[in-house]
PDB file of N, CA and C in Angstrom:
ATOM      1  N   MET A   1      -5.561 -21.431 -58.131  1.00 77.00           N
ATOM      2  CA  MET A   1      -6.644 -20.854 -57.473  1.00 77.00           C
ATOM      3  C   MET A   1      -6.670 -21.451 -55.930  1.00 77.00           C
ATOM      4  N   GLY A   2      -6.555 -22.745 -56.081  1.00 80.00           N
ATOM      5  CA  GLY A   2      -6.634 -23.506 -54.742  1.00 80.00           C
ATOM      6  C   GLY A   2      -5.547 -23.269 -53.830  1.00 80.00           C
ATOM      7  N   VAL A   3      -4.257 -23.132 -54.234  1.00 82.00           N
ATOM      8  CA  VAL A   3      -3.176 -22.533 -53.456  1.00 82.00           C
ATOM      9  C   VAL A   3      -3.762 -21.192 -52.728  1.00 82.00           C
ATOM     10  N   ALA A   4      -4.172 -20.553 -53.572  1.00 83.00           N
ATOM     11  CA  ALA A   4      -4.683 -19.040 -53.056  1.00 83.00           C
ATOM     12  C   ALA A   4      -5.633 -18.971 -51.616  1.00 83.00           C
ATOM     13  N   VAL A   5      -6.541 -20.192 -51.907  1.00 81.00           N
ATOM     14  CA  VAL A   5      -7.509 -20.424 -51.012  1.00 81.00           C
ATOM     15  C   VAL A   5      -6.889 -20.950 -49.682  1.00 81.00           C
ATOM     16  N   VAL A   6      -5.976 -22.033 -49.945  1.00 83.00           N
ATOM     17  CA  VAL A   6      -5.161 -22.384 -48.810  1.00 83.00           C
ATOM     18  C   VAL A   6      -4.307 -21.415 -48.088  1.00 83.00           C
ATOM     19  N   VAL A   7      -3.754 -20.469 -48.853  1.00 82.00           N
ATOM     20  CA  VAL A   7      -2.963 -19.583 -48.090  1.00 82.00           C
ATOM     21  C   VAL A   7      -3.730 -18.578 -47.345  1.00 82.00           C
ATOM     22  N   SER A   8      -5.002 -18.333 -48.045  1.00 84.00           N
ATOM     23  CA  SER A   8      -5.901 -17.381 -47.441  1.00 84.00           C
ATOM     24  C   SER A   8      -6.397 -17.962 -46.214  1.00 84.00           C
ATOM     25  N   LEU A   9      -6.750 -19.367 -46.075  1.00 83.00           N
ATOM     26  CA  LEU A   9      -7.510 -19.723 -44.990  1.00 83.00           C
ATOM     27  C   LEU A   9      -6.308 -20.011 -44.123  1.00 83.00           C
ATOM     28  N   GLY A  10      -5.026 -20.330 -44.135  1.00 84.00           N
ATOM     29  CA  GLY A  10      -3.997 -20.485 -43.083  1.00 84.00           C
ATOM     30  C   GLY A  10      -3.950 -19.098 -42.584  1.00 84.00           C
ATOM     31  N   GLY A  11      -3.843 -17.902 -43.220  1.00 84.00           N
ATOM     32  CA  GLY A  11      -3.571 -16.685 -42.727  1.00 84.00           C
ATOM     33  C   GLY A  11      -4.760 -16.130 -41.972  1.00 84.00           C
ATOM     34  N   SER A  12      -5.902 -16.648 -42.400  1.00 88.00           N
ATOM     35  CA  SER A  12      -6.994 -16.321 -41.454  1.00 88.00           C
ATOM     36  C   SER A  12      -7.101 -16.971 -40.088  1.00 88.00           C
ATOM     37  N   MET A  13      -6.553 -18.415 -40.234  1.00 89.00           N
ATOM     38  CA  MET A  13      -6.624 -19.397 -38.944  1.00 89.00           C
ATOM     39  C   MET A  13      -5.430 -18.456 -38.148  1.00 89.00           C
ATOM     40  N   LEU A  14      -4.308 -18.105 -38.639  1.00 88.00           N
ATOM     41  CA  LEU A  14      -3.314 -17.473 -37.642  1.00 88.00           C
ATOM     42  C   LEU A  14      -3.552 -16.091 -37.009  1.00 88.00           C
ATOM     43  N   VAL A  15      -4.738 -15.362 -37.765  1.00 89.00           N
ATOM     44  CA  VAL A  15      -5.068 -14.009 -37.377  1.00 89.00           C
ATOM     45  C   VAL A  15      -6.212 -14.391 -36.295  1.00 89.00           C
ATOM     46  N   ALA A  16      -6.895 -15.476 -36.489  1.00 90.00           N
ATOM     47  CA  ALA A  16      -8.107 -15.868 -35.312  1.00 90.00           C
ATOM     48  C   ALA A  16      -7.152 -16.260 -34.048  1.00 90.00           C
ATOM     49  N   ASN A  17      -6.047 -16.963 -34.387  1.00 90.00           N
ATOM     50  CA  ASN A  17      -5.385 -17.424 -33.331  1.00 90.00           C
ATOM     51  C   ASN A  17      -4.779 -16.434 -32.466  1.00 90.00           C
ATOM     52  N   ARG A  18      -4.173 -15.322 -33.093  1.00 92.00           N
ATOM     53  CA  ARG A  18      -3.527 -14.306 -32.462  1.00 92.00           C
ATOM     54  C   ARG A  18      -4.602 -13.468 -31.746  1.00 92.00           C
ATOM     55  N   GLN A  19      -5.818 -13.283 -32.349  1.00 94.00           N
ATOM     56  CA  GLN A  19      -7.018 -12.654 -31.592  1.00 94.00           C
ATOM     57  C   GLN A  19      -7.414 -13.275 -30.302  1.00 94.00           C
ATOM     58  N   ILE A  20      -7.211 -14.684 -30.503  1.00 94.00           N
ATOM     59  CA  ILE A  20      -7.640 -15.422 -29.263  1.00 94.00           C
ATOM     60  C   ILE A  20      -6.511 -15.209 -27.972  1.00 94.00           C
ATOM     61  N   GLN A  21      -5.286 -15.146 -28.318  1.00 95.00           N
ATOM     62  CA  GLN A  21      -4.342 -14.809 -27.491  1.00 95.00           C
ATOM     63  C   GLN A  21      -4.493 -13.462 -26.925  1.00 95.00           C
ATOM     64  N   LEU A  22      -4.542 -12.664 -27.735  1.00 95.00           N
ATOM     65  CA  LEU A  22      -4.817 -11.079 -27.285  1.00 95.00           C
ATOM     66  C   LEU A  22      -5.987 -10.891 -26.204  1.00 95.00           C
ATOM     67  N   HIS A  23      -7.103 -11.737 -26.727  1.00 95.00           N
ATOM     68  CA  HIS A  23      -8.330 -11.514 -25.891  1.00 95.00           C
ATOM     69  C   HIS A  23      -7.843 -12.452 -24.446  1.00 95.00           C
ATOM     70  N   ARG A  24      -7.134 -13.441 -24.251  1.00 96.00           N
ATOM     71  CA  ARG A  24      -6.838 -14.296 -23.163  1.00 96.00           C
ATOM     72  C   ARG A  24      -5.830 -13.044 -22.170  1.00 96.00           C
ATOM     73  N   LEU A  25      -5.003 -12.408 -23.119  1.00 96.00           N
ATOM     74  CA  LEU A  25      -3.921 -11.402 -22.242  1.00 96.00           C
ATOM     75  C   LEU A  25      -4.726 -10.275 -21.825  1.00 96.00           C
ATOM     76  N   GLN A  26      -5.617  -9.991 -22.502  1.00 96.00           N
ATOM     77  CA  GLN A  26      -6.789  -8.631 -21.932  1.00 96.00           C
ATOM     78  C   GLN A  26      -7.359  -9.521 -20.733  1.00 96.00           C
ATOM     79  N   SER A  27      -7.892 -10.529 -20.751  1.00 96.00           N
ATOM     80  CA  SER A  27      -8.469 -11.171 -19.539  1.00 96.00           C
ATOM     81  C   SER A  27      -7.509 -10.984 -18.199  1.00 96.00           C
ATOM     82  N   GLU A  28      -6.253 -11.606 -18.433  1.00 96.00           N
ATOM     83  CA  GLU A  28      -5.453 -11.791 -17.656  1.00 96.00           C
ATOM     84  C   GLU A  28      -5.152 -10.382 -16.950  1.00 96.00           C
ATOM     85  N   LEU A  29      -4.952  -9.437 -17.739  1.00 96.00           N
ATOM     86  CA  LEU A  29      -4.748  -7.942 -17.318  1.00 96.00           C
ATOM     87  C   LEU A  29      -5.531  -7.438 -16.340  1.00 96.00           C
ATOM     88  N   LEU A  30      -6.862  -7.521 -16.926  1.00 96.00           N
ATOM     89  CA  LEU A  30      -7.940  -6.971 -15.997  1.00 96.00           C
ATOM     90  C   LEU A  30      -8.109  -7.781 -14.718  1.00 96.00           C
ATOM     91  N   GLN A  31      -7.856  -9.078 -14.814  1.00 96.00           N
ATOM     92  CA  GLN A  31      -7.872  -9.835 -13.402  1.00 96.00           C
ATOM     93  C   GLN A  31      -6.782  -9.394 -12.552  1.00 96.00           C
ATOM     94  N   ALA A  32      -5.560  -9.175 -13.157  1.00 96.00           N
ATOM     95  CA  ALA A  32      -4.499  -8.811 -12.207  1.00 96.00           C
ATOM     96  C   ALA A  32      -4.686  -7.052 -11.880  1.00 96.00           C
ATOM     97  N   GLN A  33      -5.494  -6.297 -12.543  1.00 96.00           N
ATOM     98  CA  GLN A  33      -5.775  -4.994 -12.259  1.00 96.00           C
ATOM     99  C   GLN A  33      -6.772  -4.993 -11.149  1.00 96.00           C
ATOM    100  N   SER A  34      -7.637  -5.810 -11.178  1.00 95.00           N
ATOM    101  CA  SER A  34      -8.830  -6.215 -10.278  1.00 95.00           C
ATOM    102  C   SER A  34      -8.154  -6.583  -9.062  1.00 95.00           C
ATOM    103  N   ASN A  35      -7.447  -7.506  -8.887  1.00 95.00           N
ATOM    104  CA  ASN A  35      -6.545  -7.995  -7.629  1.00 95.00           C
ATOM    105  C   ASN A  35      -6.026  -6.803  -7.023  1.00 95.00           C
ATOM    106  N   TYR A  36      -5.034  -6.086  -7.840  1.00 95.00           N
ATOM    107  CA  TYR A  36      -4.443  -5.016  -7.316  1.00 95.00           C
ATOM    108  C   TYR A  36      -5.449  -3.882  -6.808  1.00 95.00           C
ATOM    109  N   ALA A  37      -6.497  -3.579  -7.375  1.00 93.00           N
ATOM    110  CA  ALA A  37      -7.475  -2.741  -6.779  1.00 93.00           C
ATOM    111  C   ALA A  37      -7.802  -3.234  -5.551  1.00 93.00           C
ATOM    112  N   VAL A  38      -8.354  -4.343  -5.303  1.00 92.00           N
ATOM    113  CA  VAL A  38      -8.635  -5.062  -3.995  1.00 92.00           C
ATOM    114  C   VAL A  38      -7.675  -4.862  -2.905  1.00 92.00           C
ATOM    115  N   GLN A  39      -6.390  -5.131  -3.225  1.00 91.00           N
ATOM    116  CA  GLN A  39      -5.239  -4.834  -2.354  1.00 91.00           C
ATOM    117  C   GLN A  39      -5.221  -3.600  -1.920  1.00 91.00           C
ATOM    118  N   ILE A  40      -5.321  -2.622  -2.825  1.00 90.00           N
ATOM    119  CA  ILE A  40      -5.145  -1.376  -2.543  1.00 90.00           C
ATOM    120  C   ILE A  40      -6.405  -0.812  -1.556  1.00 90.00           C
ATOM    121  N   GLY A  41      -7.301  -1.397  -1.802  1.00 87.00           N
ATOM    122  CA  GLY A  41      -8.813  -1.020  -1.140  1.00 87.00           C
ATOM    123  C   GLY A  41      -8.616  -1.314   0.375  1.00 87.00           C
ATOM    124  N   SER A  42      -8.080  -2.568   0.484  1.00 85.00           N
ATOM    125  CA  SER A  42      -7.848  -3.114   1.890  1.00 85.00           C
ATOM    126  C   SER A  42      -6.805  -2.370   2.677  1.00 85.00           C
ATOM    127  N   LEU A  43      -5.810  -2.151   1.847  1.00 84.00           N
ATOM    128  CA  LEU A  43      -4.878  -1.384   2.588  1.00 84.00           C
ATOM    129  C   LEU A  43      -5.215   0.003   3.100  1.00 84.00           C
ATOM    130  N   THR A  44      -6.236   0.754   2.267  1.00 84.00           N
ATOM    131  CA  THR A  44      -6.594   2.069   2.434  1.00 84.00           C
ATOM    132  C   THR A  44      -7.558   1.731   3.569  1.00 84.00           C
ATOM    133  N   ASN A  45      -8.171   0.748   3.880  1.00 82.00           N
ATOM    134  CA  ASN A  45      -9.137   0.621   5.017  1.00 82.00           C
ATOM    135  C   ASN A  45      -8.396   0.420   6.105  1.00 82.00           C
ATOM    136  N   VAL A  46      -7.193  -0.063   6.217  1.00 83.00           N
ATOM    137  CA  VAL A  46      -6.480  -0.397   7.364  1.00 83.00           C
ATOM    138  C   VAL A  46      -5.792   0.927   7.780  1.00 83.00           C
ATOM    139  N   SER A  47      -5.530   1.778   6.968  1.00 82.00           N
ATOM    140  CA  SER A  47      -4.895   3.005   7.165  1.00 82.00           C
ATOM    141  C   SER A  47      -5.901   4.176   7.536  1.00 82.00           C
ATOM    142  N   ALA A  48      -7.213   3.921   7.562  1.00 83.00           N
ATOM    143  CA  ALA A  48      -8.217   4.848   7.638  1.00 83.00           C
ATOM    144  C   ALA A  48      -7.842   5.386   9.043  1.00 83.00           C
ATOM    145  N   PRO A  49      -8.394   6.667   9.455  1.00 84.00           N
ATOM    146  CA  PRO A  49      -8.379   7.507  10.711  1.00 84.00           C
ATOM    147  C   PRO A  49      -9.184   6.580  12.017  1.00 84.00           C
ATOM    148  N   SER A  50     -10.059   6.154  11.475  1.00 84.00           N
ATOM    149  CA  SER A  50     -10.846   5.387  12.404  1.00 84.00           C
ATOM    150  C   SER A  50     -10.191   4.092  12.840  1.00 84.00           C
ATOM    151  N   GLN A  51      -9.521   3.355  12.079  1.00 86.00           N
ATOM    152  CA  GLN A  51      -9.036   2.258  12.222  1.00 86.00           C
ATOM    153  C   GLN A  51      -7.773   2.477  13.177  1.00 86.00           C
ATOM    154  N   ILE A  52      -7.214   3.630  12.855  1.00 86.00           N
ATOM    155  CA  ILE A  52      -5.579   3.744  13.772  1.00 86.00           C
ATOM    156  C   ILE A  52      -6.230   4.456  14.968  1.00 86.00           C
ATOM    157  N   ALA A  53      -7.370   5.381  15.212  1.00 85.00           N
ATOM    158  CA  ALA A  53      -7.617   5.449  16.466  1.00 85.00           C
ATOM    159  C   ALA A  53      -8.241   4.443  17.236  1.00 85.00           C
ATOM    160  N   SER A  54      -8.839   3.363  16.772  1.00 86.00           N
ATOM    161  CA  SER A  54      -9.086   2.076  17.395  1.00 86.00           C
ATOM    162  C   SER A  54      -8.067   1.401  17.831  1.00 86.00           C
ATOM    163  N   GLN A  55      -6.936   1.240  17.022  1.00 87.00           N
ATOM    164  CA  GLN A  55      -5.548   0.484  17.328  1.00 87.00           C
ATOM    165  C   GLN A  55      -4.892   1.501  18.269  1.00 87.00           C
ATOM    166  N   ALA A  56      -4.772   2.556  18.237  1.00 86.00           N
ATOM    167  CA  ALA A  56      -4.332   3.613  19.322  1.00 86.00           C
ATOM    168  C   ALA A  56      -5.113   3.108  20.840  1.00 86.00           C
ATOM    169  N   GLY A  57      -6.261   2.999  20.686  1.00 84.00           N
ATOM    170  CA  GLY A  57      -7.255   3.181  21.961  1.00 84.00           C
ATOM    171  C   GLY A  57      -6.853   1.352  22.385  1.00 84.00           C
ATOM    172  N   ALA A  58      -6.947   0.572  21.740  1.00 86.00           N
ATOM    173  CA  ALA A  58      -6.443  -0.733  22.081  1.00 86.00           C
ATOM    174  C   ALA A  58      -4.945  -0.889  22.642  1.00 86.00           C
ATOM    175  N   LEU A  59      -4.055   0.208  22.361  1.00 87.00           N
ATOM    176  CA  LEU A  59      -2.818   0.168  22.767  1.00 87.00           C
ATOM    177  C   LEU A  59      -2.701   1.063  24.039  1.00 87.00           C
ATOM    178  N   HIS A  60      -3.689   1.398  24.434  1.00 84.00           N
ATOM    179  CA  HIS A  60      -4.027   2.432  25.475  1.00 84.00           C
ATOM    180  C   HIS A  60      -3.276   3.811  25.311  1.00 84.00           C
ATOM    181  N   LEU A  61      -3.170   4.186  24.221  1.00 85.00           N
ATOM    182  CA  LEU A  61      -2.525   5.504  23.959  1.00 85.00           C
ATOM    183  C   LEU A  61      -4.029   6.391  23.821  1.00 85.00           C
ATOM    184  N   VAL A  62      -3.874   7.491  24.418  1.00 80.00           N
ATOM    185  CA  VAL A  62      -4.750   8.415  24.635  1.00 80.00           C
ATOM    186  C   VAL A  62      -4.476   9.877  24.195  1.00 80.00           C
ATOM    187  N   ASP A  63      -5.551  10.599  23.825  1.00 79.00           N
ATOM    188  CA  ASP A  63      -5.348  11.988  23.451  1.00 79.00           C
ATOM    189  C   ASP A  63      -4.535  12.868  24.497  1.00 79.00           C
ATOM    190  N   PRO A  64      -3.864  13.668  24.106  1.00 77.00           N
ATOM    191  CA  PRO A  64      -2.819  14.512  25.163  1.00 77.00           C
ATOM    192  C   PRO A  64      -3.808  15.386  25.665  1.00 77.00           C
ATOM    193  N   THR A  65      -3.559  15.840  27.207  1.00 82.00           N
ATOM    194  CA  THR A  65      -4.403  16.675  27.858  1.00 82.00           C
ATOM    195  C   THR A  65      -3.884  18.012  27.631  1.00 82.00           C
ATOM    196  N   SER A  66      -2.697  18.197  27.217  1.00 85.00           N
ATOM    197  CA  SER A  66      -2.106  19.622  26.752  1.00 85.00           C
ATOM    198  C   SER A  66      -1.024  19.314  25.720  1.00 85.00           C
ATOM    199  N   VAL A  67      -0.927  20.423  25.101  1.00 84.00           N
ATOM    200  CA  VAL A  67       0.457  20.391  23.996  1.00 84.00           C
ATOM    201  C   VAL A  67       1.086  21.513  24.061  1.00 84.00           C
ATOM    202  N   ALA A  68       2.618  21.240  24.172  1.00 86.00           N
ATOM    203  CA  ALA A  68       3.476  22.339  24.466  1.00 86.00           C
ATOM    204  C   ALA A  68       3.974  22.669  23.171  1.00 86.00           C
ATOM    205  N   GLN A  69       4.152  24.052  22.790  1.00 86.00           N
ATOM    206  CA  GLN A  69       4.781  24.560  21.808  1.00 86.00           C
ATOM    207  C   GLN A  69       6.265  24.612  21.967  1.00 86.00           C
ATOM    208  N   VAL A  70       7.129  23.921  20.936  1.00 80.00           N
ATOM    209  CA  VAL A  70       8.285  23.635  21.224  1.00 80.00           C
ATOM    210  C   VAL A  70       9.019  25.048  20.568  1.00 80.00           C
ATOM    211  N   ALA A  71      10.010  25.903  21.215  1.00 82.00           N
ATOM    212  CA  ALA A  71      10.612  27.197  20.942  1.00 82.00           C
ATOM    213  C   ALA A  71      11.256  26.890  19.772  1.00 82.00           C
ATOM    214  N   ALA A  72      11.366  27.857  18.591  1.00 83.00           N
ATOM    215  CA  ALA A  72      12.256  27.647  17.678  1.00 83.00           C
ATOM    216  C   ALA A  72      13.785  27.710  17.870  1.00 83.00           C
ATOM    217  N   THR A  73      14.670  26.845  17.186  1.00 78.00           N
ATOM    218  CA  THR A  73      16.047  26.976  17.717  1.00 78.00           C
ATOM    219  C   THR A  73      16.856  26.896  16.588  1.00 78.00           C
ATOM    220  N   SER A  74      18.111  27.015  16.826  1.00 81.00           N
ATOM    221  CA  SER A  74      19.086  26.898  15.765  1.00 81.00           C
ATOM    222  C   SER A  74      19.568  25.604  15.615  1.00 81.00           C
ATOM    223  N   LEU A  75      19.702  25.177  14.343  1.00 81.00           N
ATOM    224  CA  LEU A  75      20.149  23.687  13.979  1.00 81.00           C
ATOM    225  C   LEU A  75      21.804  23.743  13.869  1.00 81.00           C
ATOM    226  N   GLU A  76      22.217  24.626  14.293  1.00 87.00           N
ATOM    227  CA  GLU A  76      23.904  24.767  14.498  1.00 87.00           C
ATOM    228  C   GLU A  76      24.292  24.058  15.573  1.00 87.00           C
ATOM    229  N   ARG A  77      23.642  23.753  16.698  1.00 83.00           N
ATOM    230  CA  ARG A  77      24.284  23.258  18.065  1.00 83.00           C
ATOM    231  C   ARG A  77      23.155  22.407  18.223  1.00 83.00           C
ATOM    232  N   PRO A  78      23.722  21.068  18.742  1.00 83.00           N
ATOM    233  CA  PRO A  78      22.687  19.843  19.200  1.00 83.00           C
ATOM    234  C   PRO A  78      21.867  20.358  20.294  1.00 83.00           C
ATOM    235  N   LEU A  79      20.688  19.850  20.388  1.00 77.00           N
ATOM    236  CA  LEU A  79      19.752  20.282  21.410  1.00 77.00           C
ATOM    237  C   LEU A  79      19.835  19.315  22.567  1.00 77.00           C
ATOM    238  N   PRO A  80      19.660  19.995  23.823  1.00 79.00           N
ATOM    239  CA  PRO A  80      19.598  19.021  24.928  1.00 79.00           C
ATOM    240  C   PRO A  80      18.690  18.001  25.210  1.00 79.00           C
ATOM    241  N   LEU A  81      18.981  17.025  25.948  1.00 80.00           N
ATOM    242  CA  LEU A  81      18.038  16.295  26.127  1.00 80.00           C
ATOM    243  C   LEU A  81      16.540  16.641  26.808  1.00 80.00           C
ATOM    244  N   PRO A  82      15.486  16.102  26.593  1.00 78.00           N
ATOM    245  CA  PRO A  82      14.261  16.573  27.144  1.00 78.00           C
ATOM    246  C   PRO A  82      14.199  16.002  28.532  1.00 78.00           C
ATOM    247  N   GLN A  83      13.429  17.075  29.311  1.00 79.00           N
ATOM    248  CA  GLN A  83      13.128  17.023  30.564  1.00 79.00           C
ATOM    249  C   GLN A  83      11.849  16.607  30.951  1.00 79.00           C
ATOM    250  N   PHE A  84      11.437  15.483  31.204  1.00 76.00           N
ATOM    251  CA  PHE A  84      10.014  14.898  31.470  1.00 76.00           C
ATOM    252  C   PHE A  84       9.651  15.373  32.971  1.00 76.00           C
ATOM    253  N   ILE A  85       8.215  15.430  33.067  1.00 80.00           N
ATOM    254  CA  ILE A  85       7.925  15.778  34.308  1.00 80.00           C
ATOM    255  C   ILE A  85       6.809  14.360  34.573  1.00 80.00           C
ATOM    256  N   GLY A  86       7.066  13.728  35.481  1.00 78.00           N
ATOM    257  CA  GLY A  86       6.218  12.560  35.945  1.00 78.00           C
ATOM    258  C   GLY A  86       6.924  11.289  35.499  1.00 78.00           C
ATOM    259  N   TYR A  87       6.244  10.272  35.815  1.00 76.00           N
ATOM    260  CA  TYR A  87       6.921   8.980  35.849  1.00 76.00           C
ATOM    261  C   TYR A  87       6.131   8.131  34.610  1.00 76.00           C
ATOM    262  N   ALA A  88       6.915   7.619  33.957  1.00 72.00           N
ATOM    263  CA  ALA A  88       6.379   6.708  32.899  1.00 72.00           C
ATOM    264  C   ALA A  88       7.558   5.282  32.958  1.00 72.00           C
ATOM    265  N   PRO A  89       6.697   4.148  33.283  1.00 74.00           N
ATOM    266  CA  PRO A  89       7.322   2.919  33.006  1.00 74.00           C
ATOM    267  C   PRO A  89       8.166   2.595  31.767  1.00 74.00           C
ATOM    268  N   VAL A  90       9.323   2.041  31.739  1.00 73.00           N
ATOM    269  CA  VAL A  90       9.808   1.625  30.522  1.00 73.00           C
ATOM    270  C   VAL A  90       9.663   0.174  30.311  1.00 73.00           C
ATOM    271  N   THR A  91       9.153   0.144  29.062  1.00 74.00           N
ATOM    272  CA  THR A  91       8.698  -1.105  28.342  1.00 74.00           C
ATOM    273  C   THR A  91       9.147  -1.421  27.164  1.00 74.00           C
ATOM    274  N   SER A  92      10.101  -2.688  27.149  1.00 73.00           N
ATOM    275  CA  SER A  92      10.548  -2.911  25.948  1.00 73.00           C
ATOM    276  C   SER A  92       9.597  -2.960  24.683  1.00 73.00           C
ATOM    277  N   ARG A  93       9.966  -2.772  23.627  1.00 71.00           N
ATOM    278  CA  ARG A  93       9.275  -2.786  22.377  1.00 71.00           C
ATOM    279  C   ARG A  93       8.917  -4.143  21.887  1.00 71.00           C
ATOM    280  N   THR A  94       9.726  -5.198  22.436  1.00 73.00           N
ATOM    281  CA  THR A  94       9.418  -6.525  22.138  1.00 73.00           C
ATOM    282  C   THR A  94       8.445  -7.367  23.067  1.00 73.00           C
ATOM    283  N   SER A  95       8.119  -6.649  23.897  1.00 64.00           N
ATOM    284  CA  SER A  95       7.296  -7.074  25.030  1.00 64.00           C
ATOM    285  C   SER A  95       5.909  -6.587  25.011  1.00 64.00           C
ATOM    286  N   ARG A  96       5.771  -5.483  24.095  1.00 55.00           N
ATOM    287  CA  ARG A  96       4.307  -5.071  23.837  1.00 55.00           C
ATOM    288  C   ARG A  96       3.319  -5.846  23.485  1.00 55.00           C
TER     289      ARG A  96
END
């Protein structure tokens, strides 16, 4: 009978230890999910239309004064280079 009590007690201790490990793993999982949600939230805020508009304004990008519709064309032949009206200074991407 004493052996049965020792075996039962040992089994209970193993089950309790496993439950503690599972609880610790669940806590780690919840923390990782929380960190992920915070990162997604911060990235979502950066890509919000208001943030994009303010960054575009800081780069001196403005709303167009007019929009020209591009005519449909066949994709069978290469398109000619576009012709621009007016002057735009060339600025290297690395110096912006």
